[in-house]
Short mmCIF file of C-alpha atoms and ligand atoms in Angstrom, two decimals:
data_model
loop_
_atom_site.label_atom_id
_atom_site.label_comp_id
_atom_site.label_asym_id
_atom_site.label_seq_id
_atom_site.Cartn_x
_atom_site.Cartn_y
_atom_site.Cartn_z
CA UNK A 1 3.39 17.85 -2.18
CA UNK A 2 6.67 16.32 -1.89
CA UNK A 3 9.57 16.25 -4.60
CA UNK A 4 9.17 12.58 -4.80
CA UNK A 5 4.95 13.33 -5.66
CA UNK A 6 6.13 15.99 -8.02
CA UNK A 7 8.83 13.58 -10.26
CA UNK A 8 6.24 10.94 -10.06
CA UNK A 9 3.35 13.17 -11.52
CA UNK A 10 6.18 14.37 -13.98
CA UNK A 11 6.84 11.22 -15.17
CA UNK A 12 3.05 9.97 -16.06
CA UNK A 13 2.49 13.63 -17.47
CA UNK A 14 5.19 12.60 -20.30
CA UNK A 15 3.91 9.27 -20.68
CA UNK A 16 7.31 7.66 -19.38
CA UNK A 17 7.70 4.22 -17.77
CA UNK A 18 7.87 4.00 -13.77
CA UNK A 19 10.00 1.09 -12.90
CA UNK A 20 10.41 -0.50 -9.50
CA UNK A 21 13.05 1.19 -7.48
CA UNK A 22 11.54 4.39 -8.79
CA UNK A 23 9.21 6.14 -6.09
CA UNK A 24 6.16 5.74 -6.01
CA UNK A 25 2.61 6.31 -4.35
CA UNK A 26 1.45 3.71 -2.27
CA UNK A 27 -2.01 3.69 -3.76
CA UNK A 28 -0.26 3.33 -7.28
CA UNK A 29 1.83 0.40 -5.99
CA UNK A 30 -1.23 -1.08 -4.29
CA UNK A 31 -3.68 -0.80 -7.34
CA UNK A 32 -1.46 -2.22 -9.62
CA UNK A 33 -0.78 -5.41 -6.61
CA UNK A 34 -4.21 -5.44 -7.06
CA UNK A 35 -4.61 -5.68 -10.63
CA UNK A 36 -1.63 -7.96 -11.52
CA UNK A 37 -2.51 -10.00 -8.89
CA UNK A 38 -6.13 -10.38 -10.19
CA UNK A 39 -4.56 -10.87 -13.92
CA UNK A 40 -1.92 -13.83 -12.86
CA UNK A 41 -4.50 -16.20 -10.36
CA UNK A 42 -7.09 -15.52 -13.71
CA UNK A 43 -4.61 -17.35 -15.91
CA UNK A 44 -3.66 -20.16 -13.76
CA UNK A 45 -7.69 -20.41 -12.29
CA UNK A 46 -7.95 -20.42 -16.08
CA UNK A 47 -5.70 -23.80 -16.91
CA UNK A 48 -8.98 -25.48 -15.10
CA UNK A 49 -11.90 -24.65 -18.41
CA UNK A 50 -9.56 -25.97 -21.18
CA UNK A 51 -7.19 -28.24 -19.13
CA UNK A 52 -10.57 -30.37 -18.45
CA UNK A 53 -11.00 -31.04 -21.92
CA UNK A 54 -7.25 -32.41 -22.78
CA UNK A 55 -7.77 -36.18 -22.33
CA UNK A 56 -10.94 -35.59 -24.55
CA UNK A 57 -9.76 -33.58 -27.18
CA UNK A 58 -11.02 -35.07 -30.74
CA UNK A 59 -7.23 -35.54 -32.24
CA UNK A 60 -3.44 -36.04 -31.36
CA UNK A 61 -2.96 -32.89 -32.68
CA UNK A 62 -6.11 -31.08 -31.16
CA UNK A 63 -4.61 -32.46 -27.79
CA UNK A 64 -1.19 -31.02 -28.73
CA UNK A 65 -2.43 -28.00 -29.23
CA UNK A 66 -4.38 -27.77 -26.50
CA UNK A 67 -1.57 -29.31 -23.87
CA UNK A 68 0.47 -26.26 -25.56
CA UNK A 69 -2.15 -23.54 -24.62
CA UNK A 70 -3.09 -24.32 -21.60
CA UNK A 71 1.11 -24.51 -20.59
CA UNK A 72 1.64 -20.83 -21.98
CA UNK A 73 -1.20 -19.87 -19.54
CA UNK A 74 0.56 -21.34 -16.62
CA UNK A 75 3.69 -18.98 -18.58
CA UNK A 76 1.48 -16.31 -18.33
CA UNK A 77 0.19 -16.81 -14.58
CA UNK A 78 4.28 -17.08 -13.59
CA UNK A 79 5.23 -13.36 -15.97
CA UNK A 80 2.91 -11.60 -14.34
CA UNK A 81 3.75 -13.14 -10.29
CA UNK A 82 7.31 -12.24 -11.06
CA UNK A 83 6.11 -8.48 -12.35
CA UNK A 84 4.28 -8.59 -8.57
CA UNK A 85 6.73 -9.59 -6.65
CA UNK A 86 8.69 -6.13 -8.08
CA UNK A 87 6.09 -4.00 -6.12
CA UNK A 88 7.27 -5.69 -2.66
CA UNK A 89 4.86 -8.87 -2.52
CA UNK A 90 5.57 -12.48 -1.95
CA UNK A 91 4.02 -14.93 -4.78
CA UNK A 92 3.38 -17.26 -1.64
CA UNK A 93 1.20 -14.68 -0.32
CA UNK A 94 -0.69 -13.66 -3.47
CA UNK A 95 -1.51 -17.65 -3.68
CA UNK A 96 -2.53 -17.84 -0.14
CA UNK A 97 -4.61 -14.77 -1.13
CA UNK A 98 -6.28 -16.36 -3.48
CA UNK A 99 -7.01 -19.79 -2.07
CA UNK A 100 -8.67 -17.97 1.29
CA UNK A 101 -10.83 -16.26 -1.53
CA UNK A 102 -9.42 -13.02 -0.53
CA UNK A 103 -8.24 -12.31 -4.19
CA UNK A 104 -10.42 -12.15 -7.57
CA UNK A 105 -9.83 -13.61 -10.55
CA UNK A 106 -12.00 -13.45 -13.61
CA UNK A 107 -15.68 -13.95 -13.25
CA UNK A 108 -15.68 -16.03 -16.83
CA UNK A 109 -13.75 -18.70 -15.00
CA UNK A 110 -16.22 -19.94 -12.72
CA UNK A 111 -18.31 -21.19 -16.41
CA UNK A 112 -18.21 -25.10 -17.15
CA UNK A 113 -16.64 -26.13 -20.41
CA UNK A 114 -19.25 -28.74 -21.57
CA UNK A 115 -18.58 -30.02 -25.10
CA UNK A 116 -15.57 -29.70 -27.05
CA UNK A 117 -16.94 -26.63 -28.67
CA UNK A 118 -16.52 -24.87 -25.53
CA UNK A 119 -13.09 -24.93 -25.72
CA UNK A 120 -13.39 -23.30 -29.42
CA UNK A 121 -15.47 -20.46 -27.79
CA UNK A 122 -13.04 -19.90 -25.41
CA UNK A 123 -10.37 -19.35 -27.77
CA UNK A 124 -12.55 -17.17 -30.00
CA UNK A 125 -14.75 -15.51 -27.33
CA UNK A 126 -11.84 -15.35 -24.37
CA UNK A 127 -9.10 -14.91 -25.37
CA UNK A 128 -10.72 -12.54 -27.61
CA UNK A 129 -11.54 -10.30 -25.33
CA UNK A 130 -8.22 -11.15 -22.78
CA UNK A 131 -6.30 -9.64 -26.12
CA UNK A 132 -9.06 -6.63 -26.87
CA UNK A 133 -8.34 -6.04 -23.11
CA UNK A 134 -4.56 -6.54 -22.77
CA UNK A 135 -3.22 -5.25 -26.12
CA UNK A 136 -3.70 -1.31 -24.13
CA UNK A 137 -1.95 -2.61 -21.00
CA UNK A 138 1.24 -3.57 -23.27
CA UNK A 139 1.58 0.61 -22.65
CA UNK A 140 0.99 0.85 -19.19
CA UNK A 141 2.51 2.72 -16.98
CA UNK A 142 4.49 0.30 -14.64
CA UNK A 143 7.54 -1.07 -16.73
CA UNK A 144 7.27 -4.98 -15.87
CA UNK A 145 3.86 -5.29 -16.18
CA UNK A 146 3.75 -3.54 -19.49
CA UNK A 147 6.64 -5.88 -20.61
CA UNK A 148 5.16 -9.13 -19.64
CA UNK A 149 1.64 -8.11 -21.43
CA UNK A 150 3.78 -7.69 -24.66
CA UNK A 151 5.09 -11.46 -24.81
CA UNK A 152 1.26 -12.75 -23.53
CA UNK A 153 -0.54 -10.73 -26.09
CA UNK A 154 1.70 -12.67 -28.71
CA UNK A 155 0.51 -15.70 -27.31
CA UNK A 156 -2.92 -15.13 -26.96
CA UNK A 157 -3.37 -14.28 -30.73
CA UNK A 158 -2.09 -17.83 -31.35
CA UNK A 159 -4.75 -19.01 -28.94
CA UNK A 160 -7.35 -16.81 -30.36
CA UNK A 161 -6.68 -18.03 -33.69
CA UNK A 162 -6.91 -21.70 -32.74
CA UNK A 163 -10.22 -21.33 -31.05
CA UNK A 164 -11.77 -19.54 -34.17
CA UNK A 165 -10.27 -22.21 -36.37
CA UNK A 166 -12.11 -25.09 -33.88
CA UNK A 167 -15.54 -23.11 -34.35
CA UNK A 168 -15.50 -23.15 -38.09
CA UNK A 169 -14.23 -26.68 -38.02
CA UNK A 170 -17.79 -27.47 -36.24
CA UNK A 171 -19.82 -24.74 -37.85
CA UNK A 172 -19.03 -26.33 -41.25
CA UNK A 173 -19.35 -29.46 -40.20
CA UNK A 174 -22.04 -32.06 -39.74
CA UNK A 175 -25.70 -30.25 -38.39
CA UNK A 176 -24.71 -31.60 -35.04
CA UNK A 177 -21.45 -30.15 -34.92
CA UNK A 178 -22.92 -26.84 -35.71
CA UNK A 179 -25.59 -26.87 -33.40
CA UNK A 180 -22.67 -27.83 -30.78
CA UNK A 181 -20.85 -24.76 -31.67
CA UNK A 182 -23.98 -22.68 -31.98
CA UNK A 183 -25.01 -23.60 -28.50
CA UNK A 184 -21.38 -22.69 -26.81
CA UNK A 185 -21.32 -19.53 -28.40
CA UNK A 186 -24.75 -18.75 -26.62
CA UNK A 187 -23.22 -19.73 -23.16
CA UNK A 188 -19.91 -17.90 -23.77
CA UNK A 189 -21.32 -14.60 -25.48
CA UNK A 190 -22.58 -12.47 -22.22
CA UNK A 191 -19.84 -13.85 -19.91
CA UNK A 192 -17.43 -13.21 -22.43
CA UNK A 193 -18.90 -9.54 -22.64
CA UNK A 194 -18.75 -9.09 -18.46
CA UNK A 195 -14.84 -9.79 -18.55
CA UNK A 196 -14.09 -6.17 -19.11
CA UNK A 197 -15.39 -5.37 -15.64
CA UNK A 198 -18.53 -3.37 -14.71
CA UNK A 199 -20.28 -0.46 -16.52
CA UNK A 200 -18.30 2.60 -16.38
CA UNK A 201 -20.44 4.40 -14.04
CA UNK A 202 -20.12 1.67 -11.54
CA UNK A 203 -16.31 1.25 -12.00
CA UNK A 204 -14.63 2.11 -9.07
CA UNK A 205 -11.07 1.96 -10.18
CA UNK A 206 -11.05 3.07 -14.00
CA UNK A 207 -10.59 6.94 -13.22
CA UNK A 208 -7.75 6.83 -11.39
CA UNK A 209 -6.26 4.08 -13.07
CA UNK A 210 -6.34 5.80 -16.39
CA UNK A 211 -5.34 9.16 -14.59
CA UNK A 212 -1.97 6.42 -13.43
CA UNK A 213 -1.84 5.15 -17.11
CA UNK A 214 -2.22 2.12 -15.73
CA UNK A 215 -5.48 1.13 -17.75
CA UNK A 216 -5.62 3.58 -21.08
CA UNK A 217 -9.98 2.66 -22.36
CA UNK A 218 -12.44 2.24 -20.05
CA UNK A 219 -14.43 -1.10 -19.46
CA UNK A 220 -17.24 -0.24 -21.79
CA UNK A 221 -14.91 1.07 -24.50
CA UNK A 222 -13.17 -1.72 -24.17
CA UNK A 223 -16.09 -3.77 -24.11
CA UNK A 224 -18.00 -1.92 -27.25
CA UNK A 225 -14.40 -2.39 -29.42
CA UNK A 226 -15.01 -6.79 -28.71
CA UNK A 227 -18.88 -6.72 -29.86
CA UNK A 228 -17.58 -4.51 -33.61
CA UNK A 229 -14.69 -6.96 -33.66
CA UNK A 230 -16.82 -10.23 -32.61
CA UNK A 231 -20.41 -9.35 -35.59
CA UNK A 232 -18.59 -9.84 -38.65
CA UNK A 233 -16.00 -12.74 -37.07
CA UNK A 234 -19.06 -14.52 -35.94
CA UNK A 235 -21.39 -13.95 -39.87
CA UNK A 236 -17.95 -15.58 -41.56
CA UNK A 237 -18.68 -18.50 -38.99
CA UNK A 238 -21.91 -18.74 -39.68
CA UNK A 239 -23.09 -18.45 -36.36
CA UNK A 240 -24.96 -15.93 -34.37
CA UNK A 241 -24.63 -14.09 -31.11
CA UNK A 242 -27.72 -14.44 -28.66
CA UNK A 243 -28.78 -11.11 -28.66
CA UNK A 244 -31.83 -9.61 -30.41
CA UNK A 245 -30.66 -5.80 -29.53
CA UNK A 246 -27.52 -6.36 -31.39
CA UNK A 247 -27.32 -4.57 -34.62
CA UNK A 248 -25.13 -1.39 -36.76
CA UNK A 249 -25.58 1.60 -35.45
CA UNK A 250 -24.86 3.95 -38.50
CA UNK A 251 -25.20 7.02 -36.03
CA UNK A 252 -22.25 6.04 -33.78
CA UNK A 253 -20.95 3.81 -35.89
CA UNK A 254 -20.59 0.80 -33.62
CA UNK A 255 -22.88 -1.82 -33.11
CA UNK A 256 -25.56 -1.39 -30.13
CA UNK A 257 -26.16 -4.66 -27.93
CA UNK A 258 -28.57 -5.53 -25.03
CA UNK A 259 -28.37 -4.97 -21.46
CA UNK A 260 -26.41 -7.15 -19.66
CA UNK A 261 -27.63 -9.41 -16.78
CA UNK A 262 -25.10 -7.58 -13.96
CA UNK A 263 -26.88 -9.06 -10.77
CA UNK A 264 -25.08 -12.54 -12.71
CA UNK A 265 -21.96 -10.84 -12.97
CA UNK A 266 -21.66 -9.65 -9.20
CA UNK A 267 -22.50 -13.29 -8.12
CA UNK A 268 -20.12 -14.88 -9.76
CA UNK A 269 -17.67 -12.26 -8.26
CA UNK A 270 -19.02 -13.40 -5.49
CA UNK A 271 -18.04 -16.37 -5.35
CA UNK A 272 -21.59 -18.11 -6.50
CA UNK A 273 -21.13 -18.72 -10.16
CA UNK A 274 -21.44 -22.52 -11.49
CA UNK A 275 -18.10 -23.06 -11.09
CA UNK A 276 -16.25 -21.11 -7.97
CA UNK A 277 -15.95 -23.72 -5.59
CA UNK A 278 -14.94 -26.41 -7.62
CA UNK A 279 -12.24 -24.57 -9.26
CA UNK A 280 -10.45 -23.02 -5.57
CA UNK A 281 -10.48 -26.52 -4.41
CA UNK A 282 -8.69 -27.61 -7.50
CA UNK A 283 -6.52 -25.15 -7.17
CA UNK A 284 -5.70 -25.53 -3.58
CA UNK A 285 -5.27 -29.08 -4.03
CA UNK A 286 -2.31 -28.94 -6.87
CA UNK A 287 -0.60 -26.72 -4.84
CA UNK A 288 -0.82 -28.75 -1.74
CA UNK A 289 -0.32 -32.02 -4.05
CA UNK A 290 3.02 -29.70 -5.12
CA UNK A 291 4.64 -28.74 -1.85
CA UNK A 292 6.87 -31.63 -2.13
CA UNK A 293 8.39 -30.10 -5.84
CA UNK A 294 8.47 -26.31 -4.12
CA UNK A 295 10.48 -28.14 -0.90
CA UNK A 296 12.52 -29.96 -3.21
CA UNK A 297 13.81 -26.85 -4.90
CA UNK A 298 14.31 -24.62 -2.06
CA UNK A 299 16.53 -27.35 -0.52
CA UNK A 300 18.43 -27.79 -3.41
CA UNK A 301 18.75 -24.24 -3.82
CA UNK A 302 19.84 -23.99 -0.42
CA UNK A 303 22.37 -26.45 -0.60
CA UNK A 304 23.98 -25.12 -3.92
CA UNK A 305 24.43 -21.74 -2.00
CA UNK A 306 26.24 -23.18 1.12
CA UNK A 307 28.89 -25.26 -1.80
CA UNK A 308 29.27 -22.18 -3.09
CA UNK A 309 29.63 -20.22 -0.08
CA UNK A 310 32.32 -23.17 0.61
CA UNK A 311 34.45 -22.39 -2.68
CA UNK A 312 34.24 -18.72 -2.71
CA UNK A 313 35.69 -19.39 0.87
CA UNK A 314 38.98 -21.86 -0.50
CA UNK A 315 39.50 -19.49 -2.87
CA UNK A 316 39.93 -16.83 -0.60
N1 BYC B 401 -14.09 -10.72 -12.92
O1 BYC B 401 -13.31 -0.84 -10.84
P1 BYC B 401 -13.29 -2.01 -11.75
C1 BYC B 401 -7.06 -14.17 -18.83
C2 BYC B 401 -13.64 -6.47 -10.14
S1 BYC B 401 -8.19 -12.94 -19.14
C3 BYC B 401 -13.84 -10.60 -11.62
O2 BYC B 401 -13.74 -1.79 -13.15
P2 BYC B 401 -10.57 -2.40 -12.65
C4 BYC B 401 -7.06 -15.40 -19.62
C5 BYC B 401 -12.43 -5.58 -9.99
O3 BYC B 401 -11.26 -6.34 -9.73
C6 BYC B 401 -8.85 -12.37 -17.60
N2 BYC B 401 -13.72 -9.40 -11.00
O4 BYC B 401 -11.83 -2.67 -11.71
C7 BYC B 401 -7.63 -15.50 -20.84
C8 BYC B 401 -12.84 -4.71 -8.83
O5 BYC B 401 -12.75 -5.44 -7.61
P3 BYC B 401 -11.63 -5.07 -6.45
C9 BYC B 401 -7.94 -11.57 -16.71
C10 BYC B 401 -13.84 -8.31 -11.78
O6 BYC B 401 -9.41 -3.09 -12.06
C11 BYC B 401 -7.65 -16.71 -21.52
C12 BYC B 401 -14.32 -4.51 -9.07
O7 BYC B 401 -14.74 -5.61 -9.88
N3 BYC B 401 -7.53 -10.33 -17.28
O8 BYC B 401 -6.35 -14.01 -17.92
O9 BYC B 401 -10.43 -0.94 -12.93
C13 BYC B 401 -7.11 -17.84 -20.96
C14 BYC B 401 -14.64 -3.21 -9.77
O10 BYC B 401 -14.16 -3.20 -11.12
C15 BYC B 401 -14.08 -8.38 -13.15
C16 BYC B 401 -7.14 -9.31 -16.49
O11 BYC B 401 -7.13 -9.42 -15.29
C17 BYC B 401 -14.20 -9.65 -13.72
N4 BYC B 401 -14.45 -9.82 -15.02
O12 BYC B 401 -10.97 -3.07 -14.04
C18 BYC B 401 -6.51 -17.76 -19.71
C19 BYC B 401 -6.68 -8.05 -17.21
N5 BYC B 401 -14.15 -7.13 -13.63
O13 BYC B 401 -10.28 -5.27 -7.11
C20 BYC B 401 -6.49 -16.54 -19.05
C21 BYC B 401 -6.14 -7.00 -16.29
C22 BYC B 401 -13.98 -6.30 -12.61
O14 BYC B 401 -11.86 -3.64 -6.06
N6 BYC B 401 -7.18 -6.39 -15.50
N7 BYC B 401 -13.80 -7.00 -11.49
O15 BYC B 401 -11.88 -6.06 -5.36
C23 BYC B 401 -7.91 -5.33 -15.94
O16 BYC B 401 -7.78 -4.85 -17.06
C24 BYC B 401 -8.88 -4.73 -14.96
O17 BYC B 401 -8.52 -5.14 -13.67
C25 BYC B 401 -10.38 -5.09 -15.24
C26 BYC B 401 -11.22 -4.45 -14.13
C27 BYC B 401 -10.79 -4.50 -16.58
C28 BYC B 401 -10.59 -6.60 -15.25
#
């Protein structure tokens, strides 16, 4: 083992920070390439669900609010490039990455927002589970990716919090509302519970990731900590989750749910879920529709260097 190997181990033993021009294992720097990247293309893939819904929204200031949320995800998707691009990688390659379909982002993505109450389940159900998910990863290992979760878990407790308050808008309201929000809380439950990844025993990166303190719970503790949180948010709505297995578990002292429908999950990983297609063309499309504002920049950019290459130089 190398010295290098042996500060590195060191350094996760006592729970300290690595930060980018420390040394590091390749496989480290790749999982967490991996991972980041995964975690930035699922927030901007994730503008699509919510962003569909702004020209619709029911008020001024339910579009205002919504215009706001689905800006601090684009936020979100540009923290977490920047924290890649500290392991060595090129945002312009992560995106080209993703648009070739060589990249994942989250599985609960690829589900269509249908009625407004969809985008009150995703706020709820979501971002729920983003924070349930996130909240450990403000303490992982790698320095700029714990720092950027710490800002985006602020932010998605204000999104959480607006996406509850839109369900119990339309759960008290008129029998149709609450039918509406009833029946997007029964398309958003089981996706919602797949976005912590695969059952533990099929996980293939959670032992050595939490060996790295990269991830600190597994997916299904993760996953069992949402479904406690989610019963009693969802009985002070007034609406129920679609699952007959769910109930208290005095023994454990969690709640026990049903199986869930994996063979689903790994096709929408796939790349066949209702949604995949239509939301990498999207994608592809703004950024192609954007390559004017990205070659605008980098010859401004360019040209501010050379004036100031030219004044350094009369100076002199
Ligand atoms: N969808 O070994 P595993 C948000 C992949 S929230 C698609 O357990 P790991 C937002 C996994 O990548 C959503 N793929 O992996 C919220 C791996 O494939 P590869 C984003 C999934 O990394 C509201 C394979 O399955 N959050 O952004 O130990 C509004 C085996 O899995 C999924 C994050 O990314 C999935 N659901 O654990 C807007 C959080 N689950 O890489 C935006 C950070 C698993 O071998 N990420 N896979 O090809 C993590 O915490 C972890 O990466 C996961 C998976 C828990 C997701």
């Amino acid at each position: 083992m190398t010295d290098q190997q042996v500060d590195f181990d060191a350094m996760i033993e006592a729970d300290q920070r690595i930060e980018p021009r420390d040394w590091m294992p390749e496989a480290y720097r790749k999982s967490l390439v991996r991972q980041i990247a995964q975690h930035a293309h699922s927030e901007i893939i994730g503008m699509q669900p919510e962003g569909n819904w702004i020209t619709r929204a029911p008020s001024l200031k339910r579009k205002a609010i919504l215009m706001a949320k689905v800006q601090d995800e684009a936020g979100h998707g540009l923290y977490l490039y920047s924290a890649a691009e500290t392991l060595g990688v090129s945002r312009e390659d992560l995106l080209d990455q993703l648009h070739a379909g060589k990249q994942k982002y989250s599985s609960i993505f690829n589900y269509p927002t249908l009625t407004w109450a969809d985008v009150g389940a995703i706020g709820w159900l979501v971002d729920g589970a983003a924070i349930t998910n996130q909240i450990p990863l403000c303490r992982c290992s790698y320095g700029p990716y714990a720092r950027a979760m710490v800002r985006i878990c602020k932010e998605e407790s204000f999104h959480q919090r607006q996406g509850y308050e839109i369900l119990y808008t339309l759960a008290n309201g008129t029998p149709a509302q609450h039918q509406m929000a009833q029946d997007a809380v029964d398309r958003w439950w089981w996706p919602s519970l797949m976005m912590f990844g695969p059952a533990d025993d099929e996980s293939a990166h959670s032992a050595q990731s939490m060996a790295w303190n990269i991830k600190r719970h597994s997916n299904d503790e993760l996953r069992q900590r949402f479904v406690d949180m989610c019963v009693p948010q969802a009985e002070i709505l007034g609406l129920s989750l679609p699952d007959p297995d769910l109930r208290w578990n005095a023994e454990r002292g969690h709640y026990d749910f049903g199986p869930i429908d994996w063979d689903e999950f790994w096709r929408v990983v796939k790349g066949d879920g209702p949604c995949n297609r239509q939301r990498i063309a999207n994608r592809v499309k703004a950024h192609e529709d954007g390559r004017w504002v990205r070659d605008a920049a980098l010859a401004y950019a360019s040209k501010q260097r050379a004036r100031a290459a030219q004044t350094k130089e009369h100076a002199a």
